[in-house]
Amino acid sequence: QSKWSANLREAEESYRQAAALESVENSATAELERLKIDAASSRASYEELHHELTLMSETLRELNEERSDAEHSSRTLTKLADIFGPRGIQSFVLQNAVQSLSSLSQNYLDLLSDDTLRLELALESGDRISRTAYIRSPDGNWIERPLSSLSGGQWRRCSLALNMGFTDLVAQQKNIRSSLVVLDEPLTHLDATGRAQVGKILRSLLQKGRGEDGTKSNLSTIVLILQDLAAEELEESFDSIDEVIKDNGSSQVVLDGMN
């Protein structure tokens, strides 16, 4: 009887353990199902958020494109307003004139300097015209130099080139062609070569009847005013050399060939 009692107690203990294990298994199964449901919900939330992020990224890209287009349009409209406004048209015309003057003057400067000098003109803000000089070095490279560092002869060449370039510019744009040019002391600071170059250019203007830009010219007379008869090479460049002689407070004009 005691043996049956012991077996019964063992059976009851096994049953209780089995029941406890079944309870744990049921709890684990329920927890697993809950976790599966949570995982599915989380995945759905993730996919929804990912979709929203994709839409937001596309919207942001479109907004950036629209902003870029708006900024470009704003710059274009601002530029058009500057160009077609009262100041804009004036600046546009002036800029073209400065560029033309720079090109025309450089044609003369190449001849006056044997292609060793360059003078660039540019229109800056406030309608200020900047002038930049360059000198060709022995190795052929161009070196920028301040205008104040130019020699007297170099500066005189630049000045003459600007004057003659401006004459061509006026003839181009305003159709104003003078038959007479008067130059006051154009040979100051020039050496013999420079004086000969000036005489050669002026003589060619009379012979060709055209400026360096090819513009037809009505030029028939060039008058030079000099303090001194500086060089003999001038005698070959001009038809006549008249002298003004001062004596005892009075001046007398001596015409060439009428002594």
PDB file of C-alpha atoms in Angstrom, residues 4-239:
ATOM      1  CA  TRP A   4       1.149   2.587  -4.307  1.00  0.00           C
ATOM      2  CA  SER A   5       1.029   5.749  -2.266  1.00  0.00           C
ATOM      3  CA  ALA A   6       4.554   6.673  -3.298  1.00  0.00           C
ATOM      4  CA  ASN A   7       3.735   6.012  -6.933  1.00  0.00           C
ATOM      5  CA  LEU A   8       0.616   8.114  -6.644  1.00  0.00           C
ATOM      6  CA  ARG A   9       2.531  10.995  -5.153  1.00  0.00           C
ATOM      7  CA  GLU A  10       5.126  10.751  -7.962  1.00  0.00           C
ATOM      8  CA  ALA A  11       2.351  10.752 -10.510  1.00  0.00           C
ATOM      9  CA  GLU A  12       0.741  13.769  -8.919  1.00  0.00           C
ATOM     10  CA  GLU A  13       4.116  15.575  -8.890  1.00  0.00           C
ATOM     11  CA  SER A  14       4.701  14.721 -12.535  1.00  0.00           C
ATOM     12  CA  TYR A  15       1.227  15.992 -13.373  1.00  0.00           C
ATOM     13  CA  ARG A  16       1.862  19.255 -11.566  1.00  0.00           C
ATOM     14  CA  GLN A  17       5.209  19.665 -13.371  1.00  0.00           C
ATOM     15  CA  ALA A  18       3.578  18.906 -16.688  1.00  0.00           C
ATOM     16  CA  ALA A  19       0.814  21.382 -15.953  1.00  0.00           C
ATOM     17  CA  ALA A  20       3.412  24.015 -15.012  1.00  0.00           C
ATOM     18  CA  LEU A  21       5.363  23.346 -18.220  1.00  0.00           C
ATOM     19  CA  GLU A  22       2.160  23.547 -20.257  1.00  0.00           C
ATOM     20  CA  SER A  23       1.370  26.858 -18.594  1.00  0.00           C
ATOM     21  CA  VAL A  24       4.849  28.174 -19.373  1.00  0.00           C
ATOM     22  CA  GLU A  25       4.522  26.911 -22.959  1.00  0.00           C
ATOM     23  CA  ASN A  26       1.146  28.592 -23.340  1.00  0.00           C
ATOM     24  CA  SER A  27       2.545  31.831 -21.928  1.00  0.00           C
ATOM     25  CA  ALA A  28       5.560  31.629 -24.257  1.00  0.00           C
ATOM     26  CA  THR A  29       3.296  30.904 -27.219  1.00  0.00           C
ATOM     27  CA  ALA A  30       1.092  33.862 -26.328  1.00  0.00           C
ATOM     28  CA  GLU A  31       4.134  36.102 -25.916  1.00  0.00           C
ATOM     29  CA  LEU A  32       5.511  34.913 -29.237  1.00  0.00           C
ATOM     30  CA  GLU A  33       2.222  35.662 -30.953  1.00  0.00           C
ATOM     31  CA  ARG A  34       2.204  39.115 -29.333  1.00  0.00           C
ATOM     32  CA  LEU A  35       5.762  39.757 -30.503  1.00  0.00           C
ATOM     33  CA  LYS A  36       4.829  38.625 -34.025  1.00  0.00           C
ATOM     34  CA  ILE A  37       1.886  41.035 -33.996  1.00  0.00           C
ATOM     35  CA  ASP A  38       4.143  43.845 -32.695  1.00  0.00           C
ATOM     36  CA  ALA A  39       6.783  43.038 -35.327  1.00  0.00           C
ATOM     37  CA  ALA A  40       4.183  43.125 -38.082  1.00  0.00           C
ATOM     38  CA  SER A  41       2.857  46.425 -36.757  1.00  0.00           C
ATOM     39  CA  SER A  42       6.381  47.837 -36.511  1.00  0.00           C
ATOM     40  CA  ARG A  43       7.167  46.739 -40.067  1.00  0.00           C
ATOM     41  CA  ALA A  44       3.981  48.344 -41.324  1.00  0.00           C
ATOM     42  CA  SER A  45       4.897  51.531 -39.454  1.00  0.00           C
ATOM     43  CA  TYR A  46       8.423  51.395 -40.891  1.00  0.00           C
ATOM     44  CA  GLU A  47       7.140  50.950 -44.434  1.00  0.00           C
ATOM     45  CA  GLU A  48       4.680  53.788 -43.943  1.00  0.00           C
ATOM     46  CA  LEU A  49       7.401  56.081 -42.541  1.00  0.00           C
ATOM     47  CA  HIS A  50       9.791  55.065 -45.340  1.00  0.00           C
ATOM     48  CA  HIS A  51       7.125  55.912 -47.911  1.00  0.00           C
ATOM     49  CA  GLU A  52       6.505  59.267 -46.235  1.00  0.00           C
ATOM     50  CA  LEU A  53      10.277  59.928 -46.173  1.00  0.00           C
ATOM     51  CA  THR A  54      10.501  59.149 -49.894  1.00  0.00           C
ATOM     52  CA  LEU A  55       7.633  61.546 -50.614  1.00  0.00           C
ATOM     53  CA  MET A  56       9.205  64.236 -48.443  1.00  0.00           C
ATOM     54  CA  SER A  57      12.590  63.789 -50.180  1.00  0.00           C
ATOM     55  CA  GLU A  58      10.938  64.135 -53.587  1.00  0.00           C
ATOM     56  CA  THR A  59       9.037  67.194 -52.399  1.00  0.00           C
ATOM     57  CA  LEU A  60      12.245  68.713 -51.022  1.00  0.00           C
ATOM     58  CA  ARG A  61      14.029  68.076 -54.309  1.00  0.00           C
ATOM     59  CA  GLU A  62      11.223  69.752 -56.242  1.00  0.00           C
ATOM     60  CA  LEU A  63      11.268  72.704 -53.831  1.00  0.00           C
ATOM     61  CA  ASN A  64      15.033  73.056 -54.256  1.00  0.00           C
ATOM     62  CA  GLU A  65      14.613  73.009 -58.040  1.00  0.00           C
ATOM     63  CA  GLU A  66      11.879  75.633 -57.795  1.00  0.00           C
ATOM     64  CA  ARG A  67      14.068  77.759 -55.527  1.00  0.00           C
ATOM     65  CA  SER A  68      16.995  77.436 -57.940  1.00  0.00           C
ATOM     66  CA  ASP A  69      14.749  78.415 -60.865  1.00  0.00           C
ATOM     67  CA  ALA A  70      13.363  81.343 -58.865  1.00  0.00           C
ATOM     68  CA  GLU A  71      16.864  82.544 -57.962  1.00  0.00           C
ATOM     69  CA  HIS A  72      17.950  82.265 -61.608  1.00  0.00           C
ATOM     70  CA  SER A  73      14.861  84.168 -62.740  1.00  0.00           C
ATOM     71  CA  SER A  74      15.483  86.800 -60.077  1.00  0.00           C
ATOM     72  CA  ARG A  75      19.087  87.267 -61.224  1.00  0.00           C
ATOM     73  CA  THR A  76      17.974  87.428 -64.842  1.00  0.00           C
ATOM     74  CA  LEU A  77      15.255  89.967 -64.097  1.00  0.00           C
ATOM     75  CA  THR A  78      17.661  92.036 -62.003  1.00  0.00           C
ATOM     76  CA  LYS A  79      20.207  91.995 -64.806  1.00  0.00           C
ATOM     77  CA  LEU A  80      17.549  92.946 -67.358  1.00  0.00           C
ATOM     78  CA  ALA A  81      16.387  95.751 -65.084  1.00  0.00           C
ATOM     79  CA  ASP A  82      19.959  96.983 -64.798  1.00  0.00           C
ATOM     80  CA  ILE A  83      20.476  96.773 -68.555  1.00  0.00           C
ATOM     81  CA  PHE A  84      17.207  98.285 -69.699  1.00  0.00           C
ATOM     82  CA  GLY A  85      16.897 100.821 -66.897  1.00  0.00           C
ATOM     83  CA  PRO A  86      18.132 104.391 -67.455  1.00  0.00           C
ATOM     84  CA  ARG A  87      21.507 103.651 -65.860  1.00  0.00           C
ATOM     85  CA  GLY A  88      21.721 100.215 -67.439  1.00  0.00           C
ATOM     86  CA  ILE A  89      21.418 101.429 -71.016  1.00  0.00           C
ATOM     87  CA  GLN A  90      23.921 104.179 -70.341  1.00  0.00           C
ATOM     88  CA  SER A  91      26.389 101.712 -68.792  1.00  0.00           C
ATOM     89  CA  PHE A  92      25.854  99.227 -71.628  1.00  0.00           C
ATOM     90  CA  VAL A  93      26.572 101.877 -74.262  1.00  0.00           C
ATOM     91  CA  LEU A  94      29.543 103.190 -72.294  1.00  0.00           C
ATOM     92  CA  GLN A  95      30.967  99.704 -71.841  1.00  0.00           C
ATOM     93  CA  ASN A  96      30.829  99.034 -75.573  1.00  0.00           C
ATOM     94  CA  ALA A  97      32.430 102.400 -76.257  1.00  0.00           C
ATOM     95  CA  VAL A  98      35.240 101.705 -73.785  1.00  0.00           C
ATOM     96  CA  GLN A  99      35.893  98.282 -75.324  1.00  0.00           C
ATOM     97  CA  SER A 100      35.979  99.785 -78.808  1.00  0.00           C
ATOM     98  CA  LEU A 101      38.284 102.602 -77.674  1.00  0.00           C
ATOM     99  CA  SER A 102      40.621 100.075 -76.062  1.00  0.00           C
ATOM    100  CA  SER A 103      40.815  98.025 -79.262  1.00  0.00           C
ATOM    101  CA  LEU A 104      41.244 101.023 -81.589  1.00  0.00           C
ATOM    102  CA  SER A 105      43.881 102.618 -79.374  1.00  0.00           C
ATOM    103  CA  GLN A 106      45.842  99.385 -79.144  1.00  0.00           C
ATOM    104  CA  ASN A 107      46.134  99.300 -82.941  1.00  0.00           C
ATOM    105  CA  TYR A 108      47.997 102.601 -82.837  1.00  0.00           C
ATOM    106  CA  LEU A 109      49.983 101.674 -79.746  1.00  0.00           C
ATOM    107  CA  ASP A 110      51.282  98.542 -81.463  1.00  0.00           C
ATOM    108  CA  LEU A 111      52.720 100.749 -84.200  1.00  0.00           C
ATOM    109  CA  LEU A 112      54.061 103.411 -81.860  1.00  0.00           C
ATOM    110  CA  SER A 113      55.771 100.925 -79.537  1.00  0.00           C
ATOM    111  CA  ASP A 114      56.772  98.162 -81.967  1.00  0.00           C
ATOM    112  CA  ASP A 115      54.326  95.886 -80.133  1.00  0.00           C
ATOM    113  CA  THR A 116      56.063  96.294 -76.760  1.00  0.00           C
ATOM    114  CA  LEU A 117      53.296  98.188 -74.945  1.00  0.00           C
ATOM    115  CA  ARG A 118      49.715  97.290 -74.139  1.00  0.00           C
ATOM    116  CA  LEU A 119      47.063  99.502 -72.585  1.00  0.00           C
ATOM    117  CA  GLU A 120      43.780  97.898 -71.530  1.00  0.00           C
ATOM    118  CA  LEU A 121      40.667  99.913 -70.684  1.00  0.00           C
ATOM    119  CA  ALA A 122      37.745  98.510 -68.686  1.00  0.00           C
ATOM    120  CA  LEU A 123      34.526  99.917 -67.245  1.00  0.00           C
ATOM    121  CA  GLU A 124      34.215  99.348 -63.497  1.00  0.00           C
ATOM    122  CA  SER A 125      31.379 100.012 -61.081  1.00  0.00           C
ATOM    123  CA  GLY A 126      30.326 103.620 -60.830  1.00  0.00           C
ATOM    124  CA  ASP A 127      31.200 104.125 -64.526  1.00  0.00           C
ATOM    125  CA  ARG A 128      34.869 104.431 -63.591  1.00  0.00           C
ATOM    126  CA  ILE A 129      37.276 103.583 -66.410  1.00  0.00           C
ATOM    127  CA  SER A 130      40.306 101.619 -65.282  1.00  0.00           C
ATOM    128  CA  ARG A 131      43.556 101.678 -67.233  1.00  0.00           C
ATOM    129  CA  THR A 132      46.082  98.869 -67.004  1.00  0.00           C
ATOM    130  CA  ALA A 133      49.478  98.955 -68.707  1.00  0.00           C
ATOM    131  CA  TYR A 134      51.582  95.965 -69.751  1.00  0.00           C
ATOM    132  CA  ILE A 135      55.171  95.872 -70.993  1.00  0.00           C
ATOM    133  CA  ARG A 136      56.598  93.035 -73.051  1.00  0.00           C
ATOM    134  CA  SER A 137      59.636  91.533 -71.346  1.00  0.00           C
ATOM    135  CA  PRO A 138      62.686  90.285 -73.265  1.00  0.00           C
ATOM    136  CA  ASP A 139      61.348  86.708 -73.038  1.00  0.00           C
ATOM    137  CA  GLY A 140      58.100  87.776 -74.736  1.00  0.00           C
ATOM    138  CA  ASN A 141      55.830  87.689 -71.668  1.00  0.00           C
ATOM    139  CA  TRP A 142      53.587  90.612 -70.728  1.00  0.00           C
ATOM    140  CA  ILE A 143      54.267  92.202 -67.336  1.00  0.00           C
ATOM    141  CA  GLU A 144      51.680  94.461 -65.686  1.00  0.00           C
ATOM    142  CA  ARG A 145      53.031  97.853 -64.677  1.00  0.00           C
ATOM    143  CA  PRO A 146      51.427 100.776 -62.797  1.00  0.00           C
ATOM    144  CA  LEU A 147      50.875 103.754 -65.067  1.00  0.00           C
ATOM    145  CA  SER A 148      53.025 105.837 -62.731  1.00  0.00           C
ATOM    146  CA  SER A 149      55.998 103.562 -63.463  1.00  0.00           C
ATOM    147  CA  LEU A 150      55.907 104.165 -67.231  1.00  0.00           C
ATOM    148  CA  SER A 151      58.637 106.279 -68.698  1.00  0.00           C
ATOM    149  CA  GLY A 152      57.822 109.613 -70.278  1.00  0.00           C
ATOM    150  CA  GLY A 153      58.158 108.144 -73.749  1.00  0.00           C
ATOM    151  CA  GLN A 154      55.952 105.149 -72.932  1.00  0.00           C
ATOM    152  CA  TRP A 155      53.278 107.375 -71.439  1.00  0.00           C
ATOM    153  CA  ARG A 156      53.423 109.703 -74.469  1.00  0.00           C
ATOM    154  CA  ARG A 157      52.899 106.725 -76.795  1.00  0.00           C
ATOM    155  CA  CYS A 158      49.875 105.622 -74.769  1.00  0.00           C
ATOM    156  CA  SER A 159      48.460 109.142 -74.801  1.00  0.00           C
ATOM    157  CA  LEU A 160      48.869 109.518 -78.559  1.00  0.00           C
ATOM    158  CA  ALA A 161      47.327 106.095 -79.174  1.00  0.00           C
ATOM    159  CA  LEU A 162      44.296 107.021 -77.034  1.00  0.00           C
ATOM    160  CA  ASN A 163      43.844 110.323 -78.865  1.00  0.00           C
ATOM    161  CA  MET A 164      43.983 108.727 -82.295  1.00  0.00           C
ATOM    162  CA  GLY A 165      41.841 105.791 -81.181  1.00  0.00           C
ATOM    163  CA  PHE A 166      39.215 108.215 -79.877  1.00  0.00           C
ATOM    164  CA  THR A 167      39.217 110.003 -83.240  1.00  0.00           C
ATOM    165  CA  ASP A 168      38.480 106.690 -84.981  1.00  0.00           C
ATOM    166  CA  LEU A 169      35.795 105.854 -82.400  1.00  0.00           C
ATOM    167  CA  VAL A 170      33.981 109.126 -83.007  1.00  0.00           C
ATOM    168  CA  ALA A 171      34.167 108.522 -86.747  1.00  0.00           C
ATOM    169  CA  GLN A 172      32.696 105.043 -86.280  1.00  0.00           C
ATOM    170  CA  GLN A 173      29.851 105.791 -83.907  1.00  0.00           C
ATOM    171  CA  LYS A 174      28.969 109.408 -84.589  1.00  0.00           C
ATOM    172  CA  ASN A 175      29.946 109.588 -88.254  1.00  0.00           C
ATOM    173  CA  ILE A 176      31.990 112.696 -87.462  1.00  0.00           C
ATOM    174  CA  ARG A 177      35.076 112.866 -89.666  1.00  0.00           C
ATOM    175  CA  SER A 178      37.249 115.892 -89.307  1.00  0.00           C
ATOM    176  CA  SER A 179      39.474 117.054 -92.119  1.00  0.00           C
ATOM    177  CA  LEU A 180      41.891 118.711 -89.677  1.00  0.00           C
ATOM    178  CA  VAL A 181      43.862 117.327 -86.720  1.00  0.00           C
ATOM    179  CA  VAL A 182      45.844 119.605 -84.398  1.00  0.00           C
ATOM    180  CA  LEU A 183      48.337 118.022 -81.990  1.00  0.00           C
ATOM    181  CA  ASP A 184      49.973 120.120 -79.279  1.00  0.00           C
ATOM    182  CA  GLU A 185      53.437 118.921 -78.246  1.00  0.00           C
ATOM    183  CA  PRO A 186      52.865 115.291 -79.304  1.00  0.00           C
ATOM    184  CA  LEU A 187      56.589 114.485 -79.457  1.00  0.00           C
ATOM    185  CA  THR A 188      57.453 115.368 -75.864  1.00  0.00           C
ATOM    186  CA  HIS A 189      59.590 112.660 -74.173  1.00  0.00           C
ATOM    187  CA  LEU A 190      59.899 110.672 -77.399  1.00  0.00           C
ATOM    188  CA  ASP A 191      63.268 109.564 -78.710  1.00  0.00           C
ATOM    189  CA  ALA A 192      64.261 109.691 -82.369  1.00  0.00           C
ATOM    190  CA  THR A 193      62.607 106.331 -83.073  1.00  0.00           C
ATOM    191  CA  GLY A 194      59.396 107.419 -81.380  1.00  0.00           C
ATOM    192  CA  ARG A 195      59.293 110.692 -83.276  1.00  0.00           C
ATOM    193  CA  ALA A 196      59.839 108.860 -86.558  1.00  0.00           C
ATOM    194  CA  GLN A 197      57.024 106.429 -85.732  1.00  0.00           C
ATOM    195  CA  VAL A 198      54.615 109.303 -85.026  1.00  0.00           C
ATOM    196  CA  GLY A 199      55.519 111.000 -88.272  1.00  0.00           C
ATOM    197  CA  LYS A 200      55.111 107.747 -90.197  1.00  0.00           C
ATOM    198  CA  ILE A 201      51.666 107.067 -88.739  1.00  0.00           C
ATOM    199  CA  LEU A 202      50.389 110.582 -89.367  1.00  0.00           C
ATOM    200  CA  ARG A 203      51.710 110.526 -92.914  1.00  0.00           C
ATOM    201  CA  SER A 204      50.030 107.168 -93.545  1.00  0.00           C
ATOM    202  CA  LEU A 205      46.710 108.554 -92.280  1.00  0.00           C
ATOM    203  CA  LEU A 206      46.875 111.291 -94.881  1.00  0.00           C
ATOM    204  CA  GLN A 207      47.930 108.960 -97.666  1.00  0.00           C
ATOM    205  CA  LYS A 208      45.435 106.158 -96.977  1.00  0.00           C
ATOM    206  CA  GLY A 209      42.547 108.358 -95.967  1.00  0.00           C
ATOM    207  CA  ARG A 210      41.599 105.729 -93.398  1.00  0.00           C
ATOM    208  CA  GLY A 211      42.151 105.112 -89.699  1.00  0.00           C
ATOM    209  CA  GLU A 212      43.762 101.983 -88.305  1.00  0.00           C
ATOM    210  CA  ASP A 213      40.289 100.430 -88.054  1.00  0.00           C
ATOM    211  CA  GLY A 214      39.700 100.880 -91.768  1.00  0.00           C
ATOM    212  CA  THR A 215      37.167 103.682 -91.271  1.00  0.00           C
ATOM    213  CA  LYS A 216      37.122 106.111 -94.167  1.00  0.00           C
ATOM    214  CA  SER A 217      38.597 109.458 -93.198  1.00  0.00           C
ATOM    215  CA  ASN A 218      38.236 112.991 -94.581  1.00  0.00           C
ATOM    216  CA  LEU A 219      41.564 113.925 -93.032  1.00  0.00           C
ATOM    217  CA  SER A 220      43.548 116.259 -95.263  1.00  0.00           C
ATOM    218  CA  THR A 221      45.625 118.374 -92.874  1.00  0.00           C
ATOM    219  CA  ILE A 222      47.605 117.612 -89.720  1.00  0.00           C
ATOM    220  CA  VAL A 223      49.110 120.456 -87.707  1.00  0.00           C
ATOM    221  CA  LEU A 224      51.742 119.849 -85.023  1.00  0.00           C
ATOM    222  CA  ILE A 225      52.580 122.527 -82.483  1.00  0.00           C
ATOM    223  CA  LEU A 226      56.095 122.179 -81.085  1.00  0.00           C
ATOM    224  CA  GLN A 227      58.251 124.309 -78.815  1.00  0.00           C
ATOM    225  CA  ASP A 228      61.403 123.169 -80.568  1.00  0.00           C
ATOM    226  CA  LEU A 229      62.197 121.605 -83.890  1.00  0.00           C
ATOM    227  CA  ALA A 230      63.352 118.413 -82.228  1.00  0.00           C
ATOM    228  CA  ALA A 231      64.689 116.259 -85.020  1.00  0.00           C
ATOM    229  CA  GLU A 232      65.512 116.187 -88.690  1.00  0.00           C
ATOM    230  CA  GLU A 233      63.290 113.154 -89.271  1.00  0.00           C
ATOM    231  CA  LEU A 234      60.255 115.458 -89.096  1.00  0.00           C
ATOM    232  CA  GLU A 235      61.331 117.168 -92.276  1.00  0.00           C
ATOM    233  CA  GLU A 236      60.617 113.963 -94.202  1.00  0.00           C
ATOM    234  CA  SER A 237      57.254 113.401 -92.535  1.00  0.00           C
ATOM    235  CA  PHE A 238      55.557 116.757 -93.208  1.00  0.00           C
ATOM    236  CA  ASP A 239      55.040 118.921 -96.221  1.00  0.00           C
TER     237      ASP A 239
END
